[in-house]
PDB file of C-alpha atoms and ligand atoms in Angstrom:
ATOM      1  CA  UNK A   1      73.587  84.834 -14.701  1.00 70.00           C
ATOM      2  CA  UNK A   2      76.887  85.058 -15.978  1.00 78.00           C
ATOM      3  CA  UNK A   3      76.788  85.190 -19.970  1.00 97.00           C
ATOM      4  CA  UNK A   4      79.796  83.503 -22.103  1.00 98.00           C
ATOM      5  CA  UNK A   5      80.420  83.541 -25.705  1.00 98.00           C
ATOM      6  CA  UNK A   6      83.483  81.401 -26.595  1.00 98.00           C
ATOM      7  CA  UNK A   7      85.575  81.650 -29.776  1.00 98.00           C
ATOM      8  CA  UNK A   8      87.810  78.812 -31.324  1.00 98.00           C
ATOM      9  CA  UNK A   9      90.293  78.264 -34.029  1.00 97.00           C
ATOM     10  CA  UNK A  10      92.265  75.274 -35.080  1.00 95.00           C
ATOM     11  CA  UNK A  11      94.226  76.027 -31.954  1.00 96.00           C
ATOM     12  CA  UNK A  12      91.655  74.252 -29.653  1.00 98.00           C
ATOM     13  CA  UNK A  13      91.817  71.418 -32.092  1.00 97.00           C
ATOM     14  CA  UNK A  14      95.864  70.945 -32.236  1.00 96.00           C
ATOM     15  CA  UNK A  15      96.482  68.951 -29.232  1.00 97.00           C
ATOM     16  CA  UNK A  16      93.804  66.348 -31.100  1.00 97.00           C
ATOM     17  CA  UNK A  17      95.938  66.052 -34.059  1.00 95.00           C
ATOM     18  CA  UNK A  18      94.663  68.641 -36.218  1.00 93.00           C
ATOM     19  CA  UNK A  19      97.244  70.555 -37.990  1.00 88.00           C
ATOM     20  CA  UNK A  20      96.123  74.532 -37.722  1.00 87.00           C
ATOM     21  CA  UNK A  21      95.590  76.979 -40.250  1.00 79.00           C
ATOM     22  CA  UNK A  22      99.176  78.945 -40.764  1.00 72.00           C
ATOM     23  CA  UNK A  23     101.951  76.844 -40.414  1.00 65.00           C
ATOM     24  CA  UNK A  24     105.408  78.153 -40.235  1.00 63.00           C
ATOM     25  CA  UNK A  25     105.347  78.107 -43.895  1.00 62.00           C
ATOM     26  CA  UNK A  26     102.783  80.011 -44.174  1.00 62.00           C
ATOM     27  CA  UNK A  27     101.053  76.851 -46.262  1.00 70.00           C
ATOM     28  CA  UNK A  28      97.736  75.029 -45.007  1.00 77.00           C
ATOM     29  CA  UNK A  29      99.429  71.284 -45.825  1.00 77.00           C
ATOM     30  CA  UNK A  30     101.779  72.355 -47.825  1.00 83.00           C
ATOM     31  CA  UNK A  31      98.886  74.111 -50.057  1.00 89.00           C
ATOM     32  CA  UNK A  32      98.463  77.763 -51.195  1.00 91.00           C
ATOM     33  CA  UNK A  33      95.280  79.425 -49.095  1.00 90.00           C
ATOM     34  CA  UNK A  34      94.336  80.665 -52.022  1.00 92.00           C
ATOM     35  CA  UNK A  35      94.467  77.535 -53.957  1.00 95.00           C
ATOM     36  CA  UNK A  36      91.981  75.211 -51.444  1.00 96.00           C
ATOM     37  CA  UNK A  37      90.366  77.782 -49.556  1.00 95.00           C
ATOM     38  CA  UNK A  38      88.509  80.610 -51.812  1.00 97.00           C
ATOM     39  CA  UNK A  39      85.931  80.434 -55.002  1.00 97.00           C
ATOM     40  CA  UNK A  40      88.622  81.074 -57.355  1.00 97.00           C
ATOM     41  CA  UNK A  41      90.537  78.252 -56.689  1.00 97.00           C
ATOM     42  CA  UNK A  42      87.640  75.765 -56.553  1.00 98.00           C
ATOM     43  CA  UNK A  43      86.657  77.107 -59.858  1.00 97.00           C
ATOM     44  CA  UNK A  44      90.409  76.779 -61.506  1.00 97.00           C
ATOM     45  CA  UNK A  45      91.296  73.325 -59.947  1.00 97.00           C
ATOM     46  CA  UNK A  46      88.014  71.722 -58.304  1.00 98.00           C
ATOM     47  CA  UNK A  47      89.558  68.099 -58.157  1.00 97.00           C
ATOM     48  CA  UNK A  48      92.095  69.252 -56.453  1.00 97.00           C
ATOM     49  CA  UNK A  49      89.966  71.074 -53.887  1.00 98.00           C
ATOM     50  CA  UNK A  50      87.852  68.244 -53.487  1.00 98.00           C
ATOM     51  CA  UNK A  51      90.628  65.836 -52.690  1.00 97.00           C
ATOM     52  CA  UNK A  52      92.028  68.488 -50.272  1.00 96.00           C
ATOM     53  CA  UNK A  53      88.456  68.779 -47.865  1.00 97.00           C
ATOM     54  CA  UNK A  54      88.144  64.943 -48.516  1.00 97.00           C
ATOM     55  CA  UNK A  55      91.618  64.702 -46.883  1.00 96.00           C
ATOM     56  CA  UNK A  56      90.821  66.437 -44.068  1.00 96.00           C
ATOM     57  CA  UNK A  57      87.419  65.337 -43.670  1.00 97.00           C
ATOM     58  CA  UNK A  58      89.203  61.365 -42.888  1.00 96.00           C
ATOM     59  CA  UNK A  59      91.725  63.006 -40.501  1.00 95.00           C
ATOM     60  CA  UNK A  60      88.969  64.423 -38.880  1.00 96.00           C
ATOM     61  CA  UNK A  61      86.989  61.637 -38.708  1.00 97.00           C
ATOM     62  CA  UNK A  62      90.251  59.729 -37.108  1.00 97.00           C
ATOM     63  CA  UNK A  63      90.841  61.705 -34.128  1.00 97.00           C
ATOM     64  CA  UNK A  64      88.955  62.412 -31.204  1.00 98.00           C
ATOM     65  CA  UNK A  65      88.075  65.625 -28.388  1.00 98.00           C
ATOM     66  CA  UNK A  66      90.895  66.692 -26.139  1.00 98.00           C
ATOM     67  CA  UNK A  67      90.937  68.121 -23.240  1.00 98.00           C
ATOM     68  CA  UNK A  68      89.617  71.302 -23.992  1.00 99.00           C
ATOM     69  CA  UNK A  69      86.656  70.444 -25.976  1.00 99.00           C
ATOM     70  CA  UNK A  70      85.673  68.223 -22.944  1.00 98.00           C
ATOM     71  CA  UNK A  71      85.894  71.254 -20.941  1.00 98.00           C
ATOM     72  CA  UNK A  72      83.504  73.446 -22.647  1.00 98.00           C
ATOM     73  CA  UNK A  73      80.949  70.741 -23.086  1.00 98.00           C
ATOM     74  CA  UNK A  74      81.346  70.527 -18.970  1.00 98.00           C
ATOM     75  CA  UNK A  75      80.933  74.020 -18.550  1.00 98.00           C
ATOM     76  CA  UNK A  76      77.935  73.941 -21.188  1.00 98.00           C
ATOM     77  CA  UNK A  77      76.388  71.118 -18.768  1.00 98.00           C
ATOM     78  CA  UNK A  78      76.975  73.508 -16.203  1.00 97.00           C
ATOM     79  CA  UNK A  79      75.655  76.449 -17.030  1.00 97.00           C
ATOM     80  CA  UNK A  80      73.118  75.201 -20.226  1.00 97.00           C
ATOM     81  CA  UNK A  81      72.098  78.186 -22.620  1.00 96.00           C
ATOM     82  CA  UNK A  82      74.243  80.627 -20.560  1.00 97.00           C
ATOM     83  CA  UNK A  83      76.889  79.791 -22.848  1.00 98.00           C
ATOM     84  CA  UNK A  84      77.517  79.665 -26.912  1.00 98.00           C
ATOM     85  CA  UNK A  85      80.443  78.485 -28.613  1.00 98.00           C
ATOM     86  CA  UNK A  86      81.442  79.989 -31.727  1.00 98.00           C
ATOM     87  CA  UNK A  87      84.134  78.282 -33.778  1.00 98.00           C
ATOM     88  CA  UNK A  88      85.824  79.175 -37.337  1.00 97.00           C
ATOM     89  CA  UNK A  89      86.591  74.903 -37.037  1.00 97.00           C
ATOM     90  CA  UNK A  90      85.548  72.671 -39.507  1.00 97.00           C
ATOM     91  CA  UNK A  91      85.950  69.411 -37.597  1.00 98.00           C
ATOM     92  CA  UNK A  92      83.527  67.857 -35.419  1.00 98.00           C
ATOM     93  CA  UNK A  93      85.433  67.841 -31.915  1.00 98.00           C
ATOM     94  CA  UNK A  94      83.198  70.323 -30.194  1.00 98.00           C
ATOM     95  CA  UNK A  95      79.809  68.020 -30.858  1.00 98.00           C
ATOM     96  CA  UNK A  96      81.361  64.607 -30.577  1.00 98.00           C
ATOM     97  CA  UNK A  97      82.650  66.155 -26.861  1.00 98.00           C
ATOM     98  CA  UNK A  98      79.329  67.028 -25.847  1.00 98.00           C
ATOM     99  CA  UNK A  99      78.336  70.520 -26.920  1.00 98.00           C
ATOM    100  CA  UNK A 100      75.096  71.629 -28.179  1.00 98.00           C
ATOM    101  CA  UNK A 101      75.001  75.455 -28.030  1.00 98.00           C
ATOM    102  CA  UNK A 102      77.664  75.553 -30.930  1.00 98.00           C
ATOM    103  CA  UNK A 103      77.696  77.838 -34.293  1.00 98.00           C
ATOM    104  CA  UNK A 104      80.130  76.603 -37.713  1.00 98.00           C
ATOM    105  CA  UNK A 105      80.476  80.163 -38.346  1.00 98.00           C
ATOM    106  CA  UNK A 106      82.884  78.583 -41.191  1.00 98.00           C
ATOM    107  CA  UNK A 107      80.777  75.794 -42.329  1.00 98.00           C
ATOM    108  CA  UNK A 108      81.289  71.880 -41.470  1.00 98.00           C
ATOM    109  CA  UNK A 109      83.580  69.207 -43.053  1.00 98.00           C
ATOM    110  CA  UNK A 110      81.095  66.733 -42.306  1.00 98.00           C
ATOM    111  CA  UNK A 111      78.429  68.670 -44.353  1.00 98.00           C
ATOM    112  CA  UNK A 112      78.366  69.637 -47.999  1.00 98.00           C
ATOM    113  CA  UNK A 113      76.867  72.268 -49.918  1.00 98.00           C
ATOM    114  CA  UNK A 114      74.722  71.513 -53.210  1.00 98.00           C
ATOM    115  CA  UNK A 115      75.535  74.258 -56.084  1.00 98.00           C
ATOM    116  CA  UNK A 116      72.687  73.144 -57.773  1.00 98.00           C
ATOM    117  CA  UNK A 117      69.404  73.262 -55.314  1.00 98.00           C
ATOM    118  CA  UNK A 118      71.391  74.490 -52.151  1.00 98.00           C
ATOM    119  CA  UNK A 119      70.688  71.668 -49.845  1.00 98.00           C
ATOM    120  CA  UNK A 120      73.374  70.960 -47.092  1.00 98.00           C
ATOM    121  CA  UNK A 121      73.252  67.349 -46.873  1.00 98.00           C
ATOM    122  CA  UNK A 122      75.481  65.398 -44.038  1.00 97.00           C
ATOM    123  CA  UNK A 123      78.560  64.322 -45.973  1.00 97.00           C
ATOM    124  CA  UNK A 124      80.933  61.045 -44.778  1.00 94.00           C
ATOM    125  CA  UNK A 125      81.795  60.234 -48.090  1.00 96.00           C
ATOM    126  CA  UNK A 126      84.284  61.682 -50.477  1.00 98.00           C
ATOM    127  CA  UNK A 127      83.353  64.398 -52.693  1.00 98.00           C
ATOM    128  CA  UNK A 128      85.626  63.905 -55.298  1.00 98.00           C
ATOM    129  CA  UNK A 129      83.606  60.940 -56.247  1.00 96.00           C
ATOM    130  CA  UNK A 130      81.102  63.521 -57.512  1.00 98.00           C
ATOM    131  CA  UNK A 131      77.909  61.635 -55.251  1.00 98.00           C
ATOM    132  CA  UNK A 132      74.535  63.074 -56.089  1.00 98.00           C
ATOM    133  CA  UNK A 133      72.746  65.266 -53.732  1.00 98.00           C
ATOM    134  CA  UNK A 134      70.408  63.819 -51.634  1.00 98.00           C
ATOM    135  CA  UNK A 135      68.112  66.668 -52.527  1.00 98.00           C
ATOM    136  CA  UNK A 136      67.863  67.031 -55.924  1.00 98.00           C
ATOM    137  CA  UNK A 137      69.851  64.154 -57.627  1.00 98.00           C
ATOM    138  CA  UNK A 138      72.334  66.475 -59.486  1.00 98.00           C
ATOM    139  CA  UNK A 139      76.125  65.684 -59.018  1.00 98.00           C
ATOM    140  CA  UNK A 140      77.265  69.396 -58.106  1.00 98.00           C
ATOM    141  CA  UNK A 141      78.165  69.209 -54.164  1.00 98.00           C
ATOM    142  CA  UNK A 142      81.107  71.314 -52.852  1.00 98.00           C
ATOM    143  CA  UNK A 143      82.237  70.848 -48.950  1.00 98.00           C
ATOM    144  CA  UNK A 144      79.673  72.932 -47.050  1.00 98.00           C
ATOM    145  CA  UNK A 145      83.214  75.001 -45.662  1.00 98.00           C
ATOM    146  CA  UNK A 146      82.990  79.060 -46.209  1.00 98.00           C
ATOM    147  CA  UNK A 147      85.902  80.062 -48.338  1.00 97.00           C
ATOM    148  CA  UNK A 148      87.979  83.746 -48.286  1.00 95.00           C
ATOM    149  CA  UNK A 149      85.499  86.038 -49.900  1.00 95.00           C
ATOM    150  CA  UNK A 150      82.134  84.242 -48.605  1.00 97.00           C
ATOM    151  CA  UNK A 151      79.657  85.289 -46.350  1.00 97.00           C
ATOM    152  CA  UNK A 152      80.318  82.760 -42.777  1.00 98.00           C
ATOM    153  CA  UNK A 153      77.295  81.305 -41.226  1.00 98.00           C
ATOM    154  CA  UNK A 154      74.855  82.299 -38.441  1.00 98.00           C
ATOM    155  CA  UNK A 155      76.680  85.963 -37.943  1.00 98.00           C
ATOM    156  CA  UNK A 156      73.210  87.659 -36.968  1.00 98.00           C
ATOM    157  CA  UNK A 157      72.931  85.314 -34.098  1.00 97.00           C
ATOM    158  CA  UNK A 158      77.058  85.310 -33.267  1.00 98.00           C
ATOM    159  CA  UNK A 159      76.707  89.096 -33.245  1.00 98.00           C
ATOM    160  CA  UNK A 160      73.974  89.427 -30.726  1.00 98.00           C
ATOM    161  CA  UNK A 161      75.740  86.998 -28.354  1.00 98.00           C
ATOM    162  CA  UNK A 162      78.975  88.907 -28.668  1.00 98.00           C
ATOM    163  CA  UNK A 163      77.419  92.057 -27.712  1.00 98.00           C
ATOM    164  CA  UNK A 164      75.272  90.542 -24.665  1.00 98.00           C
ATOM    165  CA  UNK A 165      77.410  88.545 -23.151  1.00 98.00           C
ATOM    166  CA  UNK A 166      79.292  89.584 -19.815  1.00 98.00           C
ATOM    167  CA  UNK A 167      82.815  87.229 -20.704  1.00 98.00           C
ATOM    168  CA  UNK A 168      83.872  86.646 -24.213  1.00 98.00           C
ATOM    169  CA  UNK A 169      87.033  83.960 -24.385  1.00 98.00           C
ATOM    170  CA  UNK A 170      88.902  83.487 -27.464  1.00 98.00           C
ATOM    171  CA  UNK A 171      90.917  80.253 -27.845  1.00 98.00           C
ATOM    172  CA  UNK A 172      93.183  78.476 -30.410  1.00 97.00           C
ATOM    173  CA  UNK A 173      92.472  81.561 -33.013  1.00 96.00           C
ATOM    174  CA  UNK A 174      95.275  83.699 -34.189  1.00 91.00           C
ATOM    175  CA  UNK A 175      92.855  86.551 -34.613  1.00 86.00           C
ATOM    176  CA  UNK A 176      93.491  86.893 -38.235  1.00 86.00           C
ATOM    177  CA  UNK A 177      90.570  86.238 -39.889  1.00 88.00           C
ATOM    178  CA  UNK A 178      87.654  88.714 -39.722  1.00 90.00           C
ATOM    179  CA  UNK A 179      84.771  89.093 -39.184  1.00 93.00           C
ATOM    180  CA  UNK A 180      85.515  86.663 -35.767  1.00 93.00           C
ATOM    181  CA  UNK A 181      88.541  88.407 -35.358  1.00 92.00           C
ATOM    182  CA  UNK A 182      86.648  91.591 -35.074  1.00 95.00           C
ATOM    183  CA  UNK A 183      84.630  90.272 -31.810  1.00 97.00           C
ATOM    184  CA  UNK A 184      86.578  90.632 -29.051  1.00 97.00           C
ATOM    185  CA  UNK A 185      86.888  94.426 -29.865  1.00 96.00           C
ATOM    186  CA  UNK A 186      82.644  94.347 -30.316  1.00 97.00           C
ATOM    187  CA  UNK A 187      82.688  92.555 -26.711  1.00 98.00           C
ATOM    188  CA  UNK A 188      84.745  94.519 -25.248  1.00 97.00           C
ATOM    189  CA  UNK A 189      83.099  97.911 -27.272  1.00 97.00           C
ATOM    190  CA  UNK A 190      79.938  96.407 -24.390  1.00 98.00           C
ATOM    191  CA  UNK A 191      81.537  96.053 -21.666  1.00 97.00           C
ATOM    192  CA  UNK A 192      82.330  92.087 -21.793  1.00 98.00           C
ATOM    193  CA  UNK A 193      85.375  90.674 -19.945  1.00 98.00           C
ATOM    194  CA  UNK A 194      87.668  89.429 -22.394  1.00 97.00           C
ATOM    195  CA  UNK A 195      89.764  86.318 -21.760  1.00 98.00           C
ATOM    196  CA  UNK A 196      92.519  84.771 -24.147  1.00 97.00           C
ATOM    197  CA  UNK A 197      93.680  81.204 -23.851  1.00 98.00           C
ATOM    198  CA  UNK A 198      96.174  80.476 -27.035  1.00 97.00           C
ATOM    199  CA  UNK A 199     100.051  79.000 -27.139  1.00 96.00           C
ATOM    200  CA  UNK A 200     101.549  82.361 -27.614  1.00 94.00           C
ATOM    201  CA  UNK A 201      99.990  86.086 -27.498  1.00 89.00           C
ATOM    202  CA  UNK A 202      98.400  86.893 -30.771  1.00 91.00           C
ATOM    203  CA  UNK A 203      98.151  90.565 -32.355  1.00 84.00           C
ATOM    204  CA  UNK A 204      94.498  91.183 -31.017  1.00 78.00           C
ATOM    205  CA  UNK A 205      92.931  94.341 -32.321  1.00 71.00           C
ATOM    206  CA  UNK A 206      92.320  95.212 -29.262  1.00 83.00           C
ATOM    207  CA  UNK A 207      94.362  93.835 -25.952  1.00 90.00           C
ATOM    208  CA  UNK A 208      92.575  91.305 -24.157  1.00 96.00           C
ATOM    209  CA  UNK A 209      92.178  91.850 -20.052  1.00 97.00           C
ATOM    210  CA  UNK A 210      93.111  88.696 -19.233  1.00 97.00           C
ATOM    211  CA  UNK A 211      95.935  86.997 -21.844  1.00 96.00           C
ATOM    212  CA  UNK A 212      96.847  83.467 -20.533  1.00 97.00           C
ATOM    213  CA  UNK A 213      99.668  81.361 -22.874  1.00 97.00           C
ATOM    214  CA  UNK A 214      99.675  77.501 -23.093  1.00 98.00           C
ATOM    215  CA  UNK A 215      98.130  74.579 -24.745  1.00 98.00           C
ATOM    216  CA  UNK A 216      94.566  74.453 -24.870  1.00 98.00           C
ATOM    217  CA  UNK A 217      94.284  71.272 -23.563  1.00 98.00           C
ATOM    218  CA  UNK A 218      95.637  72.469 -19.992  1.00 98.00           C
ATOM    219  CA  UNK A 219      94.447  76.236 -20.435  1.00 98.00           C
ATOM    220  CA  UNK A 220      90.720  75.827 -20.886  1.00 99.00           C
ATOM    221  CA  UNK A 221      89.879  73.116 -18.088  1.00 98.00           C
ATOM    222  CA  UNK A 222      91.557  75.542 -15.985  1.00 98.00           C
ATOM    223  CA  UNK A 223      89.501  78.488 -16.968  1.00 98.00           C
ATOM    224  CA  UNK A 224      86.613  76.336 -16.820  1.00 98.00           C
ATOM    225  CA  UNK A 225      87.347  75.139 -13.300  1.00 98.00           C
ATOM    226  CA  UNK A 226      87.463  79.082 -12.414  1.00 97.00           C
ATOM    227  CA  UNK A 227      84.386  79.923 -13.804  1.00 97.00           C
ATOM    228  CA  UNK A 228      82.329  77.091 -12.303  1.00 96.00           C
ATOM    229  CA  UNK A 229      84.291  77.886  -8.881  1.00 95.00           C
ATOM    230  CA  UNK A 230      83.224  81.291  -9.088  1.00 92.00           C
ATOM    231  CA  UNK A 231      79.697  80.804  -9.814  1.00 84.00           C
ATOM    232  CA  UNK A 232      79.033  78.234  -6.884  1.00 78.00           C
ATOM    233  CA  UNK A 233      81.187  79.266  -4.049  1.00 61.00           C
ATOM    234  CA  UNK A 234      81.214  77.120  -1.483  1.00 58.00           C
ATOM    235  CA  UNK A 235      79.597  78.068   1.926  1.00 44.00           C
TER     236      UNK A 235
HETATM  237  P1  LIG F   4      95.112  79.676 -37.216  1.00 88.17           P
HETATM  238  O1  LIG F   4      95.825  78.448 -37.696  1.00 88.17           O
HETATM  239  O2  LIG F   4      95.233  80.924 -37.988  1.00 88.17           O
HETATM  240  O3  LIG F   4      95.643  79.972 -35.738  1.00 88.17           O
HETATM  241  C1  LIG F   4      95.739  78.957 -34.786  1.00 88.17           C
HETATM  242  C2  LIG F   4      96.047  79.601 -33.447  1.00 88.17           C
HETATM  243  O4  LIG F   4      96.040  78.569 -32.483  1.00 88.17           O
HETATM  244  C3  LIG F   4      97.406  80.296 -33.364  1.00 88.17           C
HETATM  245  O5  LIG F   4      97.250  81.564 -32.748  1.00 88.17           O
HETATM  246  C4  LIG F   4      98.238  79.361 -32.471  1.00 88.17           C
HETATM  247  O6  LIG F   4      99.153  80.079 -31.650  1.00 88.17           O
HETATM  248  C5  LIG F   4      97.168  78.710 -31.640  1.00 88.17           C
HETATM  249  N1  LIG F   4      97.496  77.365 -31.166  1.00 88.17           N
HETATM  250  C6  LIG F   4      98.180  76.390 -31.811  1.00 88.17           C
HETATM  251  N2  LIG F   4      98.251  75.286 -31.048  1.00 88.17           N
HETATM  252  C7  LIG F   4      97.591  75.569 -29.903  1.00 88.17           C
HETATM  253  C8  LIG F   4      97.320  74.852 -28.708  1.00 88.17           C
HETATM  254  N3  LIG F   4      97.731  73.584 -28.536  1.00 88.17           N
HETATM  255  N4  LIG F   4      96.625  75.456 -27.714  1.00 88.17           N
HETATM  256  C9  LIG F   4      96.203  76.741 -27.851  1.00 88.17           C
HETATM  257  N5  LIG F   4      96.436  77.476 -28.956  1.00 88.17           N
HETATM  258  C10 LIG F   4      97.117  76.897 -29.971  1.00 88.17           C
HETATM  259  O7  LIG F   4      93.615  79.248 -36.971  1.00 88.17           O
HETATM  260  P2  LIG F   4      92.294  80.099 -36.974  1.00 88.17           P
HETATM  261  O8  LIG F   4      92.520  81.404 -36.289  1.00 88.17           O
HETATM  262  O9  LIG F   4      91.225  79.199 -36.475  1.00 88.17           O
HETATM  263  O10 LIG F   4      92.138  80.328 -38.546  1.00 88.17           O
HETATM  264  C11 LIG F   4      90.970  80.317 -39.071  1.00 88.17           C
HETATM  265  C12 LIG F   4      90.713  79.255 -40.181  1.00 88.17           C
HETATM  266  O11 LIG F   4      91.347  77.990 -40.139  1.00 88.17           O
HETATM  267  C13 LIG F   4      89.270  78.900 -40.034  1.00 88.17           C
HETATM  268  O12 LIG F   4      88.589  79.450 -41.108  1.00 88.17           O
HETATM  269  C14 LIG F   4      89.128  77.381 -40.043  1.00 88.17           C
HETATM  270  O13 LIG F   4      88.062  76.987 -40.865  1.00 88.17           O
HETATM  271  C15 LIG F   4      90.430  76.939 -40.580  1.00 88.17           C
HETATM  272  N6  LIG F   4      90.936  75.660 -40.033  1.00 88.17           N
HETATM  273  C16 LIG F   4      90.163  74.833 -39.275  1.00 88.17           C
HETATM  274  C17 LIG F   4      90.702  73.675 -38.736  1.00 88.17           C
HETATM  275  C18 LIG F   4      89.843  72.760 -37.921  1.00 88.17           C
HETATM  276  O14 LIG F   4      88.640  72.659 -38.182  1.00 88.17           O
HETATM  277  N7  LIG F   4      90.384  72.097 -36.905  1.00 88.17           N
HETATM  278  C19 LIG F   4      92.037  73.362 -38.946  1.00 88.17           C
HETATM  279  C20 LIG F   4      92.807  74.218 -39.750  1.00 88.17           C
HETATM  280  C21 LIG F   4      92.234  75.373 -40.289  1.00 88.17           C
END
C-alpha cells in the first residue's frame, strides 16, 4: 500500500478565512512575529499575547473546512492509517472535516498549556481572563501553540512517517519554518515522491517532483481524486 504523509500551513486554511502567517507586510495581523509568537514576547507583554491567541482562537471558531480539508478527510476514509497529516496549523479545520490521523506539530488554539503543573486542558474560553487550570487550580495557562525557539510536538512520530512513506505532499506552507520545512528534503533523502500544492512556487530546499500552483481548495481534491483513481483502477 501506497504510504502518504501530508504537510499543511495556513495556506490550506486561507480559502476558509484564515489569514496566513506572512502577509505582504511581513506582519502576522498587523503584529511583530516576534512580539505574539516566541517566549520573549509572552514574557515582556503577556496580555497582549493572550488577547492576540484569544483573537484568533474566535475567528477560528467562526469559520468552517473548505474544500481541501474535506478532501484529505476523504482520502483518509479511503485509505485509513495509510495516511498522516501533519500540520504547523493551529485551527481546528482538519478535525472538524473529518480527519483522525492528524499531528499539531505546532500546538492547538483550542488547547492551552498550564505553566504551572503542565496539563493541556481543552480551551474555548479566553485566556486573558486568567481561568484556572482544570488540573491543578492555579491561574498560569498560556495557549498550548509552540512559539519560535520551542521544541514542536510529536516530531519522533512525524519523522518516522516522513522517512517511510512512498508520497510526501506539502500544501499551504511556504517552507520557511523548520524543522517541517526540512521534510520534504528527508522524504525525498528516502526515496518518497514529493508533491507540492501551494498558490505560487515556494523556495523549497530541495525542488519538489511534482510542483502544482493554485488554491488549495481546487488543488487538493484534485490530487486526491488522482490518488484514489490510481489506487482502484477500474477494470
Ligand atoms: P505561511 O503563512 O508562512 O505560508 C502560507 C503559504 O500558503 C504560502 O506559501 C502561500 O503561498 C500559501 N497559500 C496562501 N493561500 C493559499 C491557498 N488558497 N491555497 C494554497 N496555498 C496558499 O504559513 P506556514 O508555512 O504554515 O507558516 C507556519 C506558521 O504559521 C505555523 O507555525 C502556524 O502555526 C502559523 N499559522 C497558522 C495558522 C492557522 O492555524 N490557520 C494561520 C496563520 C499562521
Amino acid at each position: 500500500m501506497t504510504r502518504i504523509v501530508v504537510l499543511t500551513g495556513a495556506g490550506i486554511s486561507a480559502e476558509s478565512g484564515v489569514p496566513t502567517f506572512r502577509g505582504p507586510d511581513g506582519l502576522w495581523e498587523g503584529h511583530d512575529i516576534e512580539d505574539v509568537a516566541t517566549p520573549e514576547g509572552f514574557e515582556r507583554d503577556p496580555d497582549t499575547v493572550l488577547a492576540f491567541y484569544d483573537a484568533r482562537r474566535r475567528v477560528a471558531a467562526s469559520v468552517v473546512p473548505n474544500a481541501a480539508h474535506r478532501a484529505l478527510a476523504r482520502l483518509e476514509g479511503a485509505i485509513g492509517d495509510d495516511l498522516l497529516v501533519v500540520t504547523q496549523n493551529v485551527d481546528d479545520l482538519h478535525e472538524r472535516a473529518g480527519s483522525h490521523n492528524l499531528v499539531h506539530m505546532h500546538g492547538e488554539l483550542f488547547r492551552a498549556l498550564c505553566l504551572a503543573c503542565g496539563a493541556r486542558p481543552t480551551c474555548d474560553g479566553d485566556l486573558i481572563d486568567r481561568p484556572h487550570c482544570p488540573a491543578c487550580g492555579e491561574r498560569m495557562l498560556r495557549p498550548d501553540v509552540v512559539w519560535f525557539g520551542e521544541m514542536p510536538y510529536d516530531l519522533e512520530r512525524i519523522e518516522q512517517a516522513v522517512v517511510a512513506c512512498d508520497v510526501f505532499v506539502s500544501i499551504g506552507t511556504s517552507g520557511a519554518v523548520y524543522p517541517a520545512a526540512g521534510y520534504v528534503a528527508l522524504a525525498a533523502a528516502f526515496g518518497a515522491h514529493t508533491v507540492e500544492l501551494n498558490l505560487e512556487p515556494t523556495d523549497a530546499a530541495v525542488p519538489f517532483d511534482d510542483a502544482r500552483t493554485g488554491p488549495a481548495g481546487e488543488l487538493v481534491p484534485a490530487w486526491v481524486d488522482e490518488v484514489l483513481s490510481a489506487r482502484s483502477p477500474r477494470a
